[in-house]
Amino acid sequence: MPEFDIVIVGGGFCGVHVAKLLEKKLPQGYTAALIDHKEYFEFTPGVPKLVLNPSHAENIRVPFKDLFKRVHFVKGEVTKISPKQVHTKSQSFTFRHLVIASGVAYPIGVKSTGVYTLKNGDEVRKFHDALQLAKSVVIVGGGLVATELAGELVTKTDKKVIMIEPGTRLLCRNAERASAWVSRYLSKRGCKILYGERAVKHEKGAIVTERGTKIPADLVAWCAGIKPESGFLEGALKDAVTEKKNIKVNNFLQVNGFPNIFCGGDLNSIVEEKTAQNADRQARVIVHNLLVLLGKKNLMIVHRPRSGPLIISLGDWAGLMIYGNLVLKGFIPGILKHVVEKILLFQIKYL
């Protein structure tokens, strides 16, 4: 059974940042591996752009083999993690230290064909292909991804677009000013927004809400709800999972009860916006503390949750930047979205 000093599960923002930092900082003689079910890193904030431009995928994907020299990449789907081992469908690995950064899943809340998620580029490609024959699109949800998808569709197509939001406003976790502006922006461009409705069924070309409302839809994009990918934890590790299936960590980002195991990114119990910037900050804390455990640094450091700006694109040249109660809207945030994508991808590729 292969053995590594450090195993990283997950090749999203946090996992890749951990691996990139270890490339530079892991002392000679130590080994590390990253396990992911795909062969490339994908810049997930850019995925909604693939709905109408699937060729953009080549711009937001970087093969893991091009990113790492010292960190060993293993392609595989993790099926089980115990306190000492990681198991995939075809291999098992022993570790001294583990970093869990497997992220979240995007479960569909209704059973039917013709309902898609935007969880990754491959899924979006399926949505893109189905979109060519559709005249109407229902978007279930009113969060960041749903709003960006609506922005793409209303600014670049003549499709009928309907959003279903169970709450009272879009972007409900952000400033009310942002919600009001984005609602006006989308509505002026023909998007119909239904508040206080929760989708529960998809049948015969229509979404049915819990109130019994039937909303005709040739195509459905499910952008509501996430599920932390923690189901593979076994044995005593199960005690570290919250009711919401997040993994409980302390201020050092160590899994509760397991000082040799860290958890970062979307999956852990830290209460903060799960952004690329915060994933990077958590990765830096994790790597520093790993080096302490390896005897290469003296004092562990804590992760301090903080809020940063959110940038939402609405088509190619408009957007919204939200920083607390500060809301900047229009052309500048739209440009910033492109700039941030290029900067973060450059950092991942070359720094």
Coordinates of C-alpha atoms in Angstrom, one line a residue:
M1 CA 0.0 0.0 0.0
P2 CA 1.6 3.4 -1.0
E3 CA 2.4 5.7 1.9
F4 CA 2.8 9.5 1.9
D5 CA 3.6 12.0 4.5
I6 CA 0.8 14.2 3.3
V7 CA -2.3 13.3 1.3
I8 CA -4.6 15.9 -0.1
V9 CA -8.1 14.9 -1.0
G10 CA -9.7 17.3 -3.6
G11 CA -8.3 19.4 -6.4
G12 CA -10.4 22.6 -6.0
F13 CA -9.1 25.9 -4.8
C14 CA -8.1 24.9 -1.3
G15 CA -6.6 21.6 -2.3
V16 CA -4.6 23.0 -5.2
H17 CA -3.3 25.9 -3.1
V18 CA -2.1 23.5 -0.4
A19 CA -0.3 21.4 -3.0
K20 CA 1.3 24.5 -4.7
L21 CA 2.5 25.7 -1.3
L22 CA 3.9 22.3 -0.5
E23 CA 5.7 22.3 -3.8
K24 CA 7.8 25.1 -2.4
K25 CA 7.9 24.5 1.3
L26 CA 7.8 20.8 1.9
P27 CA 11.3 19.7 3.1
Q28 CA 13.3 17.4 1.0
G29 CA 12.7 13.7 1.8
Y30 CA 9.0 14.2 2.5
T31 CA 6.3 13.0 0.1
A32 CA 2.9 14.4 -0.8
A33 CA 0.0 13.3 -3.0
L34 CA -3.2 15.0 -4.3
I35 CA -6.2 12.8 -5.2
D36 CA -9.0 14.0 -7.4
H37 CA -11.6 12.3 -9.7
K38 CA -10.7 14.6 -12.6
E39 CA -7.3 15.3 -14.3
Y40 CA -7.4 19.1 -14.1
F41 CA -8.1 22.1 -11.9
E42 CA -11.2 24.0 -13.0
F43 CA -11.8 27.7 -12.1
T44 CA -15.4 27.2 -10.9
P45 CA -16.4 30.9 -10.8
G46 CA -15.9 30.9 -14.6
V47 CA -18.2 27.9 -15.2
P48 CA -21.5 29.9 -15.9
K49 CA -19.7 31.5 -18.9
L50 CA -19.5 28.0 -20.5
V51 CA -23.3 27.9 -20.9
L52 CA -23.1 30.0 -24.0
N53 CA -19.3 29.6 -24.8
P54 CA -18.3 26.0 -24.0
S55 CA -14.9 26.5 -25.7
H56 CA -14.0 28.8 -22.8
A57 CA -13.4 25.6 -20.8
E58 CA -9.9 25.4 -22.1
N59 CA -9.2 28.8 -20.6
I60 CA -10.3 27.9 -17.1
R61 CA -8.8 24.4 -16.8
V62 CA -5.3 23.5 -15.9
P63 CA -4.1 19.9 -16.0
F64 CA -2.7 18.8 -12.7
K65 CA 0.3 17.3 -14.4
D66 CA 1.3 20.8 -15.4
L67 CA 0.9 22.2 -11.9
F68 CA 3.0 19.8 -9.8
K69 CA 6.5 18.5 -9.9
R70 CA 7.0 17.2 -6.3
V71 CA 3.4 16.5 -5.4
H72 CA 2.2 13.2 -6.8
F73 CA -1.2 13.3 -8.6
V74 CA -3.6 10.4 -8.3
K75 CA -6.7 10.2 -10.4
G76 CA -9.4 8.5 -8.4
E77 CA -12.7 8.9 -6.7
V78 CA -12.3 8.7 -2.9
T79 CA -14.8 6.2 -1.4
K80 CA -13.6 6.0 2.2
I81 CA -11.4 7.8 4.7
S82 CA -10.3 6.3 8.0
P83 CA -8.0 7.9 10.6
K84 CA -5.0 6.4 8.8
Q85 CA -5.9 5.6 5.3
V86 CA -7.6 7.0 2.1
H87 CA -9.4 4.5 -0.2
T88 CA -10.3 5.1 -3.8
K89 CA -12.2 2.6 -6.0
S90 CA -8.9 1.1 -7.2
Q91 CA -6.2 2.0 -4.6
S92 CA -5.6 2.6 -1.0
F93 CA -3.0 5.0 0.6
T94 CA -1.6 5.4 4.1
F95 CA -0.8 8.9 5.4
R96 CA 0.8 10.6 8.3
H97 CA -1.1 13.8 7.7
L98 CA -4.3 14.4 5.7
V99 CA -5.9 17.5 4.1
I100 CA -9.6 17.1 3.2
A101 CA -10.6 19.6 0.6
S102 CA -13.2 17.7 -1.4
G103 CA -15.7 20.5 -1.5
V104 CA -19.4 20.2 -2.0
A105 CA -21.9 18.5 -4.3
Y106 CA -24.9 20.1 -6.0
P107 CA -27.8 17.6 -5.6
I108 CA -30.9 18.0 -7.8
G109 CA -34.0 18.3 -5.7
V110 CA -36.4 16.7 -8.2
K111 CA -36.2 13.4 -10.1
S112 CA -36.4 13.9 -13.8
T113 CA -34.5 14.2 -17.0
G114 CA -34.1 17.7 -18.5
V115 CA -32.9 19.1 -15.2
Y116 CA -29.2 20.1 -15.0
T117 CA -26.7 21.6 -12.5
L118 CA -23.8 24.0 -13.2
K119 CA -21.4 22.2 -10.8
N120 CA -18.7 21.8 -13.4
G121 CA -17.8 22.3 -17.0
D122 CA -18.9 18.8 -18.1
E123 CA -22.3 19.3 -16.7
V124 CA -22.6 22.8 -18.2
R125 CA -21.7 21.3 -21.6
K126 CA -24.8 19.1 -21.3
F127 CA -26.9 22.1 -20.4
H128 CA -25.4 24.0 -23.4
D129 CA -26.4 21.3 -25.8
A130 CA -29.9 21.0 -24.5
L131 CA -30.3 24.8 -24.5
Q132 CA -30.1 24.9 -28.3
L133 CA -33.5 23.4 -28.7
A134 CA -35.2 25.1 -25.7
K135 CA -37.4 28.2 -25.8
S136 CA -37.9 28.6 -22.1
V137 CA -35.5 28.0 -19.1
V138 CA -36.5 27.8 -15.5
I139 CA -33.7 28.6 -13.0
V140 CA -34.3 27.1 -9.6
G141 CA -32.6 29.2 -6.9
G142 CA -31.7 32.8 -6.4
G143 CA -28.1 32.7 -5.2
L144 CA -24.8 33.7 -6.9
V145 CA -24.8 30.9 -9.6
A146 CA -28.5 31.3 -10.4
T147 CA -28.1 35.1 -10.8
E148 CA -25.0 34.8 -13.0
L149 CA -26.8 32.2 -15.2
A150 CA -29.8 34.5 -15.6
G151 CA -27.5 37.3 -16.5
E152 CA -25.9 35.2 -19.2
L153 CA -29.2 34.2 -20.7
V154 CA -31.1 37.5 -20.7
T155 CA -28.1 39.5 -22.1
K156 CA -27.1 37.0 -24.8
T157 CA -30.2 35.0 -25.9
D158 CA -33.9 35.5 -26.6
K159 CA -34.9 32.6 -24.3
K160 CA -37.8 33.0 -21.9
V161 CA -36.1 33.0 -18.4
I162 CA -37.9 32.4 -15.2
M163 CA -36.3 32.2 -11.7
I164 CA -37.9 30.5 -8.8
E165 CA -36.7 31.7 -5.4
P166 CA -38.3 30.4 -2.2
G167 CA -37.3 33.5 -0.2
T168 CA -38.2 37.1 -0.6
R169 CA -35.3 38.3 -2.6
L170 CA -32.3 37.3 -4.8
L171 CA -28.8 37.1 -3.2
C172 CA -30.5 36.8 0.2
R173 CA -27.1 36.5 2.1
N174 CA -26.0 39.9 0.7
A175 CA -26.9 43.5 1.1
E176 CA -30.5 44.3 0.2
R177 CA -29.3 47.1 -2.1
A178 CA -27.6 44.4 -4.2
S179 CA -30.7 42.3 -4.3
A180 CA -32.9 45.1 -5.4
W181 CA -30.5 46.3 -8.1
V182 CA -29.9 42.8 -9.6
S183 CA -33.7 42.1 -9.5
R184 CA -34.4 45.3 -11.5
Y185 CA -31.5 44.6 -13.9
L186 CA -32.8 41.1 -14.8
S187 CA -36.5 42.1 -14.8
K188 CA -35.8 44.9 -17.3
R189 CA -34.3 42.4 -19.6
G190 CA -37.3 40.0 -19.5
C191 CA -36.5 37.7 -16.7
K192 CA -39.5 36.7 -14.6
I193 CA -38.7 36.2 -10.9
L194 CA -41.1 34.2 -8.7
Y195 CA -40.6 34.7 -5.0
G196 CA -42.0 32.5 -2.2
E197 CA -42.1 29.4 -4.4
R198 CA -40.2 26.2 -3.8
A199 CA -39.7 23.7 -6.7
V200 CA -40.7 20.1 -5.7
K201 CA -41.4 18.2 -8.9
H202 CA -40.6 18.3 -12.6
E203 CA -43.2 16.7 -14.9
K204 CA -44.3 16.9 -18.5
G205 CA -42.3 20.0 -19.4
A206 CA -43.1 21.9 -16.2
I207 CA -41.7 22.6 -12.8
V208 CA -44.3 22.2 -10.0
T209 CA -43.9 24.1 -6.7
E210 CA -45.1 23.1 -3.3
R211 CA -48.0 25.4 -3.7
G212 CA -49.1 23.5 -6.8
T213 CA -48.1 26.2 -9.3
K214 CA -47.0 24.7 -12.6
I215 CA -44.4 26.6 -14.5
P216 CA -43.8 25.5 -18.1
A217 CA -40.1 24.8 -18.8
D218 CA -38.3 23.3 -21.8
L219 CA -35.1 23.2 -19.7
V220 CA -34.4 23.5 -15.9
A221 CA -31.2 24.6 -14.3
W222 CA -31.0 23.5 -10.6
C223 CA -29.0 26.1 -8.7
A224 CA -30.4 25.6 -5.3
G225 CA -28.6 24.0 -2.3
I226 CA -25.3 22.3 -1.8
K227 CA -24.3 19.1 0.0
P228 CA -20.9 18.8 1.6
E229 CA -18.9 15.9 0.3
S230 CA -18.2 14.2 3.7
G231 CA -20.0 10.9 3.2
F232 CA -16.8 9.0 2.8
L233 CA -15.6 9.5 6.4
E234 CA -15.4 6.2 8.3
G235 CA -15.1 5.1 11.9
A236 CA -14.4 7.8 14.6
L237 CA -14.1 10.4 11.9
K238 CA -17.9 10.4 11.6
D239 CA -18.1 12.1 14.9
A240 CA -16.5 15.2 13.4
V241 CA -19.4 15.7 11.0
T242 CA -22.1 18.4 11.8
E243 CA -25.8 18.0 11.2
K244 CA -25.3 19.9 7.9
K245 CA -22.6 17.4 6.9
N246 CA -19.8 19.9 7.3
I247 CA -16.6 18.7 9.0
K248 CA -15.9 20.3 12.4
V249 CA -12.5 22.0 12.7
N250 CA -10.7 24.1 15.3
N251 CA -9.1 27.4 14.8
F252 CA -6.0 25.7 13.4
L253 CA -8.3 24.0 10.8
Q254 CA -7.6 20.6 12.3
V255 CA -10.5 18.2 12.3
N256 CA -11.9 17.9 15.8
G257 CA -10.3 15.0 17.6
F258 CA -7.7 14.4 14.9
P259 CA -4.7 16.7 15.1
N260 CA -3.0 15.1 12.0
I261 CA -6.0 15.7 9.8
F262 CA -7.0 19.2 8.4
C263 CA -10.0 20.3 6.5
G264 CA -10.3 23.4 4.3
G265 CA -12.5 25.1 1.8
D266 CA -16.2 24.7 1.3
L267 CA -16.4 21.5 3.4
N268 CA -15.3 22.7 6.8
S269 CA -17.5 24.3 9.5
I270 CA -15.8 27.7 9.4
V271 CA -18.5 30.3 9.0
E272 CA -17.4 32.7 6.2
E273 CA -18.1 33.1 2.5
K274 CA -16.7 30.1 0.7
T275 CA -14.7 32.1 -1.9
A276 CA -11.5 31.4 -3.8
Q277 CA -9.8 34.0 -1.7
N278 CA -10.8 32.4 1.6
A279 CA -9.8 29.0 0.3
D280 CA -6.4 30.4 -0.4
R281 CA -6.2 31.9 3.1
Q282 CA -7.2 28.6 4.7
A283 CA -4.6 26.7 2.6
R284 CA -1.8 29.0 3.9
V285 CA -2.9 28.3 7.5
I286 CA -3.0 24.5 6.8
V287 CA 0.4 24.4 5.2
H288 CA 2.0 26.4 8.0
N289 CA 0.5 24.2 10.6
L290 CA 1.5 21.0 8.7
L291 CA 5.1 22.3 8.8
V292 CA 4.8 22.8 12.5
L293 CA 3.7 19.2 12.9
L294 CA 6.7 18.1 10.8
G295 CA 9.0 20.0 13.1
K296 CA 9.9 22.7 10.6
K297 CA 8.2 25.7 12.2
N298 CA 7.7 26.5 15.8
L299 CA 4.2 27.9 16.5
M300 CA 0.9 27.1 14.9
I301 CA -1.3 29.9 13.5
V302 CA -5.1 30.3 13.6
H303 CA -7.5 31.0 10.8
R304 CA -9.5 34.2 11.3
P305 CA -12.7 34.3 9.3
R306 CA -13.2 37.4 7.4
S307 CA -15.4 38.9 4.7
G308 CA -14.1 39.9 1.3
P309 CA -15.6 41.4 -1.8
L310 CA -17.9 39.3 -4.0
I311 CA -18.0 40.0 -7.7
I312 CA -21.0 38.8 -9.8
S313 CA -21.1 38.9 -13.5
L314 CA -24.3 39.7 -15.4
G315 CA -23.3 38.9 -19.0
D316 CA -19.9 40.0 -20.4
W317 CA -19.8 43.7 -19.5
A318 CA -22.0 44.3 -16.5
G319 CA -21.8 43.1 -12.9
L320 CA -22.0 43.7 -9.2
M321 CA -19.4 44.0 -6.5
I322 CA -20.6 43.5 -2.9
Y323 CA -18.4 44.3 0.1
G324 CA -20.5 44.3 3.2
N325 CA -23.0 47.1 2.6
L326 CA -21.0 48.6 -0.2
V327 CA -22.5 47.8 -3.6
L328 CA -20.8 48.8 -6.8
K329 CA -22.8 48.1 -10.0
G330 CA -22.4 48.3 -13.7
F331 CA -19.5 48.1 -16.1
I332 CA -16.6 48.2 -13.6
P333 CA -17.5 45.1 -11.7
G334 CA -18.1 43.3 -15.0
I335 CA -14.5 44.1 -16.0
L336 CA -13.2 43.2 -12.6
K337 CA -14.7 39.7 -12.9
H338 CA -12.6 39.1 -16.0
V339 CA -9.5 40.5 -14.3
V340 CA -9.9 38.5 -11.2
E341 CA -10.2 35.3 -13.2
K342 CA -7.0 36.0 -15.1
I343 CA -5.1 36.9 -11.9
L344 CA -6.2 33.8 -9.9
L345 CA -5.5 31.5 -12.8
F346 CA -2.0 33.1 -13.3
Q347 CA -1.3 32.5 -9.6
I348 CA -2.3 28.9 -9.8
K349 CA -0.3 28.2 -12.9
Y350 CA 2.9 30.1 -12.2
L351 CA 3.2 31.1 -8.5

